[in-house]
Rosetta silent file (secondary structure, phi, psi, omega in degrees, C-alpha in Angstrom):
SEQUENCE: VLLALLAVASGGKLLVVPTDGSHWLSMREVLGILSQKGHEIVVVAPEVTLYIKPSKDFTMKMYPVPFTQQEMDEDFQGFMKDLFEGGSFLTRVIRLYQRSKKTSALFLATCTHLLHNEELLRYLEDSRFDALLTDPILPCGQILAEHLSIPSVYFLQQIPCALEYQATQCPNPPSYVPRVFTDHTDRMTFLQRVRNLLYDIPNLFLCDAVFQPYAQLASEFLGRAVTVPGLLRQASIWLMKIDFVLHYPKPLMPNMVLVSGVNCAHEKLSQ
SCORE:     score description
SCORE:     0.000 S_00000001
   1 L     0.000  -38.127 -168.614    0.171   -0.612   -0.193 S_00000001
   2 H   -68.006  -43.648 -168.220    2.693    2.652    1.152 S_00000001
   3 H   -45.042   -9.159 -127.124    4.660    1.550   -2.393 S_00000001
   4 H  -140.342  -41.728  151.063    1.550    2.486   -4.746 S_00000001
   5 H     8.126 -100.821  163.811    1.481    5.820   -2.709 S_00000001
   6 L   -20.817  -29.410  172.653    4.244    6.667   -3.568 S_00000001
   7 L   -90.187  -38.063  140.554    3.402    7.867   -6.912 S_00000001
   8 L   -31.738   -5.808 -133.969    0.622    9.832   -5.530 S_00000001
   9 L  -127.327  -43.702 -126.665    3.398   11.313   -3.721 S_00000001
  10 L   -77.532  157.008  138.950    5.818   11.490   -7.353 S_00000001
  11 L   -61.133  142.953  175.254    6.338   15.181   -8.704 S_00000001
  12 L   -66.945 -163.553   70.672    4.105   16.900  -11.904 S_00000001
  13 L   -22.324  136.849 -168.744    5.388   17.860  -14.791 S_00000001
  14 E  -176.551  120.012  170.531    4.954   20.996  -15.379 S_00000001
  15 E  -127.235  150.439 -147.831    5.704   23.574  -18.542 S_00000001
  16 E  -137.259  121.183  179.309    6.059   27.196  -18.450 S_00000001
  17 L  -121.910   98.915  163.125    5.698   29.581  -21.301 S_00000001
  18 L   -36.143 -178.054 -144.911    6.624   32.318  -19.323 S_00000001
  19 L   175.184  106.229 -148.892    6.059   36.140  -19.959 S_00000001
  20 L   -85.108 -156.018  173.977    9.619   38.238  -20.216 S_00000001
  21 H    95.814  173.132  167.350   10.119   41.280  -18.410 S_00000001
  22 H   -40.363  -56.085 -139.545    9.261   41.819  -14.323 S_00000001
  23 H   -71.527   -8.212 -169.435    6.353   39.037  -14.827 S_00000001
  24 L  -103.145  -58.968  156.828    8.905   36.188  -15.377 S_00000001
  25 L   -21.591  -28.449  162.339   11.279   37.907  -12.354 S_00000001
  26 L  -107.085 -125.632 -108.276    8.324   36.569   -9.066 S_00000001
  27 L   -21.831  -36.746 -173.011    7.932   33.926  -11.928 S_00000001
  28 L   -71.516  -38.250 -151.811   11.230   32.620  -11.417 S_00000001
  29 L   -91.520  -53.828  173.308   11.402   32.511   -7.636 S_00000001
  30 H   -14.360  -74.225 -129.167    8.282   29.994   -8.041 S_00000001
  31 H  -101.797    9.562 -163.405   10.006   27.887  -10.357 S_00000001
  32 H   -88.429  -77.981 -156.106   12.587   27.780   -7.326 S_00000001
  33 L   -89.759   -3.523  173.842   10.649   25.808   -4.920 S_00000001
  34 L  -109.144   14.250  169.573    8.679   24.023   -7.028 S_00000001
  35 H  -114.239  -21.861  156.602   11.803   22.393   -8.164 S_00000001
  36 H   -39.811 -104.687 -151.785   13.178   21.688   -4.475 S_00000001
  37 H   -34.590  -58.957  172.105    9.511   19.555   -3.788 S_00000001
  38 H   145.409   61.656  147.084   10.612   17.470   -7.158 S_00000001
  39 L  -108.871  165.149 -155.720    8.615   18.931  -10.387 S_00000001
  40 L  -108.218  152.123 -174.013    9.791   18.404  -13.256 S_00000001
  41 L  -137.248  146.738  111.553   10.064   21.935  -15.334 S_00000001
  42 E  -130.264  138.951  166.195   10.429   22.888  -18.597 S_00000001
  43 E   -67.571  132.156  166.490   10.981   26.433  -19.553 S_00000001
  44 L   -90.272  109.871 -179.572    9.597   27.768  -23.211 S_00000001
  45 L  -144.352  158.701 -161.350   11.382   30.765  -23.917 S_00000001
  46 L  -113.078  146.845 -173.391   12.345   32.184  -27.240 S_00000001
  47 L    -8.304  -60.849  -43.366   15.894   32.702  -28.225 S_00000001
  48 L   170.495  116.242  124.967   15.520   36.611  -27.776 S_00000001
  49 L  -158.282  162.506  158.313   14.808   37.776  -23.641 S_00000001
  50 L   -59.349  -96.900  149.675   15.625   40.120  -21.438 S_00000001
  51 L   -90.013   26.741 -176.735   15.992   37.875  -18.198 S_00000001
  52 L   -93.704   83.824 -170.596   15.100   35.064  -19.140 S_00000001
  53 L  -110.962  162.723  172.622   18.201   32.786  -18.653 S_00000001
  54 L   -38.651  165.066 -163.956   19.118   28.962  -18.250 S_00000001
  55 L  -164.541  114.645 -157.183   18.325   27.446  -14.845 S_00000001
  56 L   -71.617   15.756  -99.410   20.029   24.714  -12.669 S_00000001
  57 L  -153.224  -50.597 -146.451   15.561   25.076  -11.258 S_00000001
  58 L  -148.123 -177.918 -176.971   14.603   23.735  -15.001 S_00000001
  59 L   -89.084   37.117  127.873   14.808   22.339  -18.110 S_00000001
  60 L    76.629  173.390   87.321   15.644   25.756  -21.245 S_00000001
  61 L  -115.489  140.753  155.935   13.693   24.911  -24.851 S_00000001
  62 L  -102.503 -170.733  178.308   14.607   27.992  -26.981 S_00000001
  63 L  -164.221  153.736  179.552   13.181   28.924  -30.337 S_00000001
  64 L   -84.561  176.140 -177.197   14.660   31.456  -33.053 S_00000001
  65 L  -133.900  173.170  148.862   12.701   34.654  -33.222 S_00000001
  66 L  -135.345   75.798  174.746   12.620   36.905  -35.975 S_00000001
  67 L  -157.197  148.533  176.010   14.301   40.550  -34.585 S_00000001
  68 L   -60.099  149.759  179.576   17.547   41.127  -32.642 S_00000001
  69 L   -36.787  -34.632 -160.328   18.848   41.635  -28.483 S_00000001
  70 L   -88.917  -38.004  177.449   19.077   45.101  -29.591 S_00000001
  71 L  -103.356   20.792  145.586   15.751   46.096  -31.150 S_00000001
  72 L   -94.910   12.871 -154.967   14.120   44.092  -28.084 S_00000001
  73 L  -135.661   19.805 -168.877   15.960   45.580  -25.587 S_00000001
  74 L  -105.495  -62.764  163.735   15.368   49.463  -27.454 S_00000001
  75 L   -21.204  -42.926  178.852   11.594   48.565  -27.504 S_00000001
  76 L   -83.416  -56.207  172.711   11.499   47.569  -23.784 S_00000001
  77 H   -48.332  -55.383  167.494   12.981   51.087  -22.872 S_00000001
  78 H   -49.899  -18.920 -173.595   10.593   52.813  -25.098 S_00000001
  79 H   -94.220  -42.583  179.075    8.077   51.429  -23.476 S_00000001
  80 H   -72.298  -17.156  158.117    8.833   52.107  -19.675 S_00000001
  81 H   -87.211   32.630 -169.938    9.613   55.696  -21.175 S_00000001
  82 H  -139.569  -16.505 -153.436    6.364   56.089  -22.631 S_00000001
  83 H  -104.569  -46.359 -176.509    4.448   53.889  -19.471 S_00000001
  84 L  -109.982    4.265  151.254    5.576   56.607  -16.663 S_00000001
  85 L    -8.682  123.561 -164.376    5.644   60.055  -18.466 S_00000001
  86 L  -101.029  149.545 -174.119    3.811   62.713  -17.189 S_00000001
  87 L  -177.652 -164.869 -126.878    0.788   63.998  -19.641 S_00000001
  88 L  -123.548 -150.425  176.435   -2.292   64.866  -20.219 S_00000001
  89 L  -112.395  -49.036  176.037   -5.121   61.795  -19.994 S_00000001
  90 H   -65.980  -38.164 -161.888   -5.916   62.038  -24.240 S_00000001
  91 H   -81.778  -73.477 -170.718   -1.960   62.634  -24.536 S_00000001
  92 H   -87.318   13.148  136.974   -0.821   59.510  -22.501 S_00000001
  93 H   -61.771  -48.725 -179.579   -3.418   57.032  -24.373 S_00000001
  94 H   -52.980  -50.140 -163.153   -2.849   58.120  -27.586 S_00000001
  95 H   -87.537   -5.673  130.492    1.360   57.422  -27.109 S_00000001
  96 H   -15.923  -70.053  178.104    0.116   54.537  -25.202 S_00000001
  97 H   -65.754  -81.424  153.828   -1.827   53.455  -27.845 S_00000001
  98 H    -3.577  -61.008 -167.971    1.157   53.997  -30.122 S_00000001
  99 H  -113.304   14.150  166.250    3.652   51.852  -28.372 S_00000001
 100 H   -70.884  -47.399 -170.801    1.071   49.053  -27.264 S_00000001
 101 H   -45.372  -73.057 -101.347    0.746   48.692  -31.516 S_00000001
 102 H  -101.387  -32.774 -176.586    4.544   48.440  -31.850 S_00000001
 103 H   -64.075  -39.558  117.911    5.394   46.465  -28.584 S_00000001
 104 H    27.029  -69.345  175.082    2.479   43.908  -29.404 S_00000001
 105 H   -68.138  -49.933 -164.399    3.844   43.018  -32.882 S_00000001
 106 H   -73.533  -10.382  164.980    6.871   41.982  -31.661 S_00000001
 107 H   -87.706   -6.993  157.578    4.966   39.226  -29.154 S_00000001
 108 H  -100.841   -3.188  161.198    2.956   38.206  -30.981 S_00000001
 109 H   -79.832  -44.317 -174.392    6.054   37.110  -33.980 S_00000001
 110 H   -44.739  -57.917 -172.852    7.751   35.968  -30.744 S_00000001
 111 H   -39.777  -52.682 -158.458    3.658   33.467  -30.339 S_00000001
 112 H   -74.486   -7.628 -178.450    3.835   32.921  -33.931 S_00000001
 113 H   -96.746  -47.240 -144.860    7.026   31.454  -33.760 S_00000001
 114 H   -85.846  -53.119 -161.361    6.727   30.116  -31.008 S_00000001
 115 L   -82.745  -14.905  173.053    3.039   27.171  -31.733 S_00000001
 116 L   -60.017  -26.319 -161.195    4.783   27.656  -35.774 S_00000001
 117 L   -57.302  104.465 -175.797    8.095   25.789  -34.538 S_00000001
 118 H   -91.765  -31.654 -138.620    6.922   21.719  -35.792 S_00000001
 119 H  -118.343  -36.090 -172.922    9.988   20.328  -34.293 S_00000001
 120 H  -117.193  -12.340  141.769   10.043   21.467  -31.062 S_00000001
 121 H   -52.710  -34.718 -153.010    5.486   21.101  -30.574 S_00000001
 122 H   -92.169   11.681  134.236    6.104   17.242  -31.347 S_00000001
 123 H   -43.150  -71.629 -164.311    8.484   17.769  -28.271 S_00000001
 124 H   -75.065  -48.788  166.151    6.618   19.240  -26.123 S_00000001
 125 L   -90.652   41.087   63.957    3.569   16.145  -27.382 S_00000001
 126 L   -14.850  -37.573 -161.324    5.765   13.883  -26.626 S_00000001
 127 L  -115.861   23.195   87.640    6.553   14.838  -22.831 S_00000001
 128 L   109.041   45.554  162.450    2.647   14.359  -21.782 S_00000001
 129 L  -115.031 -159.450 -150.420    2.443   17.296  -19.539 S_00000001
 130 L   -54.555  -72.139 -147.463    0.479   17.111  -16.238 S_00000001
 131 E  -104.132  149.117  158.742    0.397   21.434  -16.232 S_00000001
 132 E  -138.951  144.123  160.307    1.313   24.735  -17.993 S_00000001
 133 E  -133.548   96.064 -168.788    1.920   27.781  -16.198 S_00000001
 134 L  -122.917  146.765  140.382    2.087   31.276  -17.927 S_00000001
 135 L   -28.531  116.643  177.692    1.510   34.447  -17.816 S_00000001
 136 L  -112.083    4.023  149.688   -2.113   35.386  -19.233 S_00000001
 137 L   -26.489  -56.821  148.415   -0.678   38.846  -19.749 S_00000001
 138 L   -97.214  149.193  161.524   -0.058   37.490  -23.360 S_00000001
 139 L  -127.002   63.468  157.480   -2.157   34.656  -24.151 S_00000001
 140 L   -60.869  160.122  -11.836    0.655   31.935  -26.011 S_00000001
 141 L   -96.904   -0.145  146.680    0.705   29.653  -23.172 S_00000001
 142 L  -101.572  -10.404  179.324   -2.597   29.229  -23.274 S_00000001
 143 L   -73.903  -62.646 -152.989   -3.571   28.651  -27.632 S_00000001
 144 H   -71.371  -64.642  166.297   -0.246   25.710  -26.546 S_00000001
 145 H    32.758  -84.604 -173.536   -2.588   25.034  -23.890 S_00000001
 146 H   -92.898  -16.933 -163.666   -5.177   23.859  -26.095 S_00000001
 147 H   -86.016  -36.247  169.846   -3.506   22.689  -28.240 S_00000001
 148 L   -68.406  -39.736 -155.667   -2.122   20.043  -25.759 S_00000001
 149 L    38.223   91.324  175.586   -5.253   19.911  -24.015 S_00000001
 150 L  -151.815  163.481 -157.788   -3.714   19.604  -20.776 S_00000001
 151 L   -77.460 -174.189  168.401   -5.074   22.329  -17.697 S_00000001
 152 L  -113.700  122.688 -169.788   -3.912   25.855  -17.221 S_00000001
 153 E  -123.696  178.670 -161.492   -2.760   27.292  -14.305 S_00000001
 154 E  -114.091  103.153  155.750   -2.075   31.878  -14.217 S_00000001
 155 E  -104.397  149.691 -126.517    0.303   33.719  -12.571 S_00000001
 156 L  -179.884  100.298 -165.954   -0.629   37.123  -12.708 S_00000001
 157 L   -90.679  -20.085  177.797   -0.676   40.543  -11.149 S_00000001
 158 L   172.781 -146.432 -142.778   -3.762   41.631  -13.953 S_00000001
 159 L  -150.459  138.631  136.694   -3.956   41.798  -17.587 S_00000001
 160 L   -22.239  105.771 -144.349   -4.305   44.764  -19.896 S_00000001
 161 L    51.659   13.218 -156.358   -7.817   45.852  -20.021 S_00000001
 162 L    45.961   29.964 -179.510   -9.065   44.132  -17.010 S_00000001
 163 L   -62.964   33.049  128.643   -9.507   40.931  -19.131 S_00000001
 164 L   -20.186  -83.709 -143.009   -9.268   39.201  -15.782 S_00000001
 165 L   -77.376  -52.780 -176.320  -12.781   40.101  -14.643 S_00000001
 166 L   -50.356  -29.531  178.623  -14.086   39.132  -18.734 S_00000001
 167 L   -93.865   -5.692 -166.923  -13.046   36.138  -18.733 S_00000001
 168 L  -120.855   -0.730 -178.541  -13.706   35.018  -15.318 S_00000001
 169 L    54.284   51.104 -171.986  -17.590   36.778  -15.269 S_00000001
 170 L  -119.682  157.828 -156.822  -16.187   38.377  -12.042 S_00000001
 171 L   -98.832  156.621 -165.818  -17.692   41.563  -11.537 S_00000001
 172 L  -108.340   -2.408 -156.912  -15.702   44.894  -11.627 S_00000001
 173 L   -52.292  157.830 -123.978  -17.666   47.834  -10.815 S_00000001
 174 L   -92.350  -14.066 -165.483  -16.251   51.767  -11.416 S_00000001
 175 L   -29.840  -68.295 -156.202  -18.650   52.626   -7.883 S_00000001
 176 L  -112.069  -23.726 -172.755  -15.708   51.579   -5.982 S_00000001
 177 L   -79.393  110.434 -161.036  -13.303   49.431   -8.100 S_00000001
 178 L   -81.256  162.638  141.890  -10.221   52.532   -9.722 S_00000001
 179 L   -90.583 -176.839 -174.934   -9.089   52.282  -13.028 S_00000001
 180 L   -73.351  147.087  167.016   -5.656   53.027  -14.512 S_00000001
 181 L    76.622   12.970 -171.418   -4.560   56.439  -14.771 S_00000001
 182 L  -128.005   -7.856  167.315   -7.591   57.872  -12.636 S_00000001
 183 L    67.326   -1.877  141.821   -5.689   58.067   -9.096 S_00000001
 184 L   -17.043   88.649 -163.764   -9.404   57.016   -7.559 S_00000001
 185 L   -91.793 -156.714 -162.020   -8.697   55.124   -4.475 S_00000001
 186 L   -62.337  -20.643 -168.928  -11.559   52.812   -3.178 S_00000001
 187 L  -104.595   80.401 -156.656  -13.871   56.265   -2.018 S_00000001
 188 L  -135.243  147.070 -155.374  -15.025   58.159   -5.212 S_00000001
 189 L   -78.770  167.265  139.433  -17.652   61.251   -4.942 S_00000001
 190 L   -12.442  -74.452  146.563  -20.349   60.631   -7.724 S_00000001
 191 H   -12.683 -110.461  160.216  -17.897   62.527   -9.813 S_00000001
 192 H   -50.956   -8.565  160.926  -15.725   60.641   -9.620 S_00000001
 193 H   -91.849  -13.438  126.820  -17.325   57.772   -9.862 S_00000001
 194 H   -16.688  -99.355 -164.850  -18.806   58.921  -13.772 S_00000001
 195 H   -16.033  -58.632  177.901  -15.383   59.963  -14.286 S_00000001
 196 H   -52.325  -72.962 -146.639  -13.755   55.419  -13.693 S_00000001
 197 H   -48.157  -21.365 -179.473  -16.552   54.722  -15.761 S_00000001
 198 H   -92.884  -20.496  177.307  -15.282   56.745  -18.753 S_00000001
 199 H   -50.019  -26.680  179.706  -11.702   55.633  -18.029 S_00000001
 200 L  -126.394   44.556  155.716  -12.736   52.729  -19.571 S_00000001
 201 L   -63.188  -40.755  176.914  -13.683   53.492  -23.383 S_00000001
 202 H  -105.979   27.174  153.861  -10.636   53.548  -24.209 S_00000001
 203 H  -117.569   22.315  174.940   -9.630   50.291  -23.888 S_00000001
 204 H   -72.339  -20.325  160.606  -12.014   48.742  -26.044 S_00000001
 205 H   -37.813  -79.973 -167.896   -9.011   50.860  -28.566 S_00000001
 206 H   -53.234  -67.376 -171.814   -6.395   49.373  -26.727 S_00000001
 207 H   -23.476 -106.438 -164.960   -7.767   45.697  -26.359 S_00000001
 208 H   -29.090  -46.363  157.879   -8.333   45.169  -29.910 S_00000001
 209 H   -25.373  -88.778  140.983   -5.332   46.465  -30.593 S_00000001
 210 H   -55.349  -30.742 -148.331   -3.156   43.925  -28.468 S_00000001
 211 H  -111.144    6.231 -162.547   -5.019   41.131  -27.925 S_00000001
 212 H   -90.708  -33.432  175.583   -7.687   40.539  -32.042 S_00000001
 213 H   -62.420  -23.543  173.483   -4.316   39.190  -33.533 S_00000001
 214 H   -76.252  -49.493  157.883   -3.365   36.517  -30.746 S_00000001
 215 H   -70.303   -0.296  177.213   -6.858   35.660  -31.358 S_00000001
 216 H   -54.926  -70.623  149.469   -6.609   35.751  -34.983 S_00000001
 217 H   -49.933  -36.147  159.634   -3.647   33.152  -34.305 S_00000001
 218 H  -116.042   14.833  148.339   -5.416   31.420  -32.783 S_00000001
 219 H   -59.273  -52.686 -152.282   -8.455   30.746  -34.289 S_00000001
 220 H   -82.534  -21.222  159.814   -6.476   30.017  -37.126 S_00000001
 221 H   -44.639  -86.201  174.282   -3.096   27.487  -34.787 S_00000001
 222 H   -23.869  -61.780 -157.492   -6.753   25.970  -33.523 S_00000001
 223 L    91.804   31.950 -172.670   -8.597   24.773  -36.878 S_00000001
 224 L  -167.923   87.242  179.950  -11.314   26.837  -34.671 S_00000001
 225 L   -13.165   75.169 -158.076  -12.838   30.018  -34.162 S_00000001
 226 L  -128.313  179.180  175.230  -12.099   31.437  -30.671 S_00000001
 227 L  -118.552  173.353 -148.748  -11.815   34.903  -28.819 S_00000001
 228 H  -107.543  -32.120  176.777   -9.065   35.842  -26.318 S_00000001
 229 H   -79.982    0.057 -137.626  -11.651   36.313  -23.090 S_00000001
 230 H  -110.049  -49.347  179.631  -12.976   32.637  -24.620 S_00000001
 231 H   -81.801  -27.750  176.732   -9.254   31.207  -24.431 S_00000001
 232 H   -69.036  -40.824 -155.732   -8.400   32.595  -20.950 S_00000001
 233 L   -56.252  -10.539  173.355  -11.443   31.530  -19.732 S_00000001
 234 L   -86.392   -4.656  163.298   -9.890   27.902  -19.491 S_00000001
 235 L   -54.822  148.023  139.253   -8.212   28.348  -16.601 S_00000001
 236 L  -101.722   -9.179  166.190   -8.084   26.645  -13.190 S_00000001
 237 E  -155.354  164.039 -170.800   -6.633   29.053  -11.479 S_00000001
 238 E  -131.436  127.736  165.402   -5.669   32.590  -11.424 S_00000001
 239 E  -126.410  110.867 -160.435   -2.600   33.430   -8.691 S_00000001
 240 L   -83.902 -175.200   50.733   -3.187   37.034   -8.271 S_00000001
 241 L   -57.609   65.676  134.953    0.367   38.865   -6.432 S_00000001
 242 L  -103.661  166.179  155.397   -2.530   40.753   -5.234 S_00000001
 243 L  -160.267 -169.474 -158.958   -3.405   40.999   -1.611 S_00000001
 244 L  -114.500   -8.913  176.365   -5.797   44.499    0.127 S_00000001
 245 L   -84.628  -16.535  115.466   -2.678   45.216    1.901 S_00000001
 246 L   -56.710   -1.053  179.652   -1.430   46.759   -1.284 S_00000001
 247 L  -176.657  150.137 -171.180   -4.241   47.418   -3.454 S_00000001
 248 L   -36.305  166.149  178.767   -8.233   47.987   -2.891 S_00000001
 249 L  -100.573  169.998 -179.581  -10.247   44.906   -1.710 S_00000001
 250 L  -171.055  150.874 -177.308  -12.154   44.409   -4.644 S_00000001
 251 L   -38.120  114.271 -176.560  -14.591   41.402   -6.289 S_00000001
 252 L  -122.790  113.925  161.597  -12.607   37.990   -6.623 S_00000001
 253 L   -37.467 -147.677 -165.164  -14.242   34.348   -8.222 S_00000001
 254 L  -130.528  -43.824 -160.931  -13.767   31.567   -5.746 S_00000001
 255 L   -98.535   11.469  133.223  -10.063   30.074   -8.598 S_00000001
 256 E   -69.727   82.667  140.741   -8.653   33.503   -8.238 S_00000001
 257 E    26.665   24.550 -167.422   -5.953   33.018   -5.925 S_00000001
 258 L   -63.108  114.321 -173.155   -4.270   35.770   -3.692 S_00000001
 259 L  -118.401   14.711  174.860   -0.520   35.155   -3.466 S_00000001
 260 L    -7.442 -143.587   10.824    0.953   38.624   -2.676 S_00000001
 261 L   177.908   70.230  147.769    4.636   38.281   -1.377 S_00000001
 262 L  -118.066    0.390 -164.653    6.410   36.673   -3.718 S_00000001
 263 L   -83.392  -52.180 -165.647    7.674   39.307   -5.011 S_00000001
 264 L   -73.291   85.118 -139.680    9.583   40.138   -2.559 S_00000001
 265 L   -96.518  -46.247  152.551   11.115   36.911   -2.168 S_00000001
 266 L   -65.540   -4.166  176.453   14.784   38.419   -1.047 S_00000001
 267 L  -130.367  152.522 -155.696   14.329   40.518    0.507 S_00000001
 268 L   -98.922  137.516  157.575   13.554   42.150    4.576 S_00000001
 269 L   -69.321 -152.035  106.184   11.110   44.160    5.030 S_00000001
 270 L  -105.268  169.705 -138.624   10.479   46.669    8.256 S_00000001
 271 L   -91.748    0.000    0.000    7.764   46.161    9.527 S_00000001
């Protein structure tokens, strides 16, 4: 009986499709812990990255992409500059829209080359993974999970245009959930609530520019019509890097689990 239970206690095979940048830095901490617990981890990443590098904690599978390291570095530096630069609300929206289109094209090319890498896909299909871990800020990982027919686990803080609410059908009331760029708190006057509602309108255009190409790519790759919210809806668990100390309280669905603190793994915080 004890020998039969060993199979239950053994680690699983985890496929990881990360998003580069700060998204990877916190995910890397989680993979280190999972490796110590005996899980077999395979990370799929492009040959050109900012921070995703090989490690003793996982097996790295890389694939070629149609851009250079210099092009990626310049794009990310431009994105950070545009993101934090001041200006009026309209100026920031236009600037972010233009930058999002450029950066999204780079990430879309990365996803396209992953999904059309036949040799890598054959390896992933033959490996028989138990689950896929990804940051759904870009849906490439979920497209791959659908192709491999394996459950997916999301590790994220938030998704542009609040797609996590649409995908999980989670309430997101503008009456007290502050929108980006408003600087509102969760205690708003009536006029601030109206303003909070109006700030959602530009998201319709930003989402279309960033995510519609993924819907088209996924439909072609999977051989059926899909939408990005429909893809994201397939996740088993949403591990949210938020808490109600640094973020305002807001509604959550049963499969949205708060795991705040992983960003501070090596920091000794003051009281």
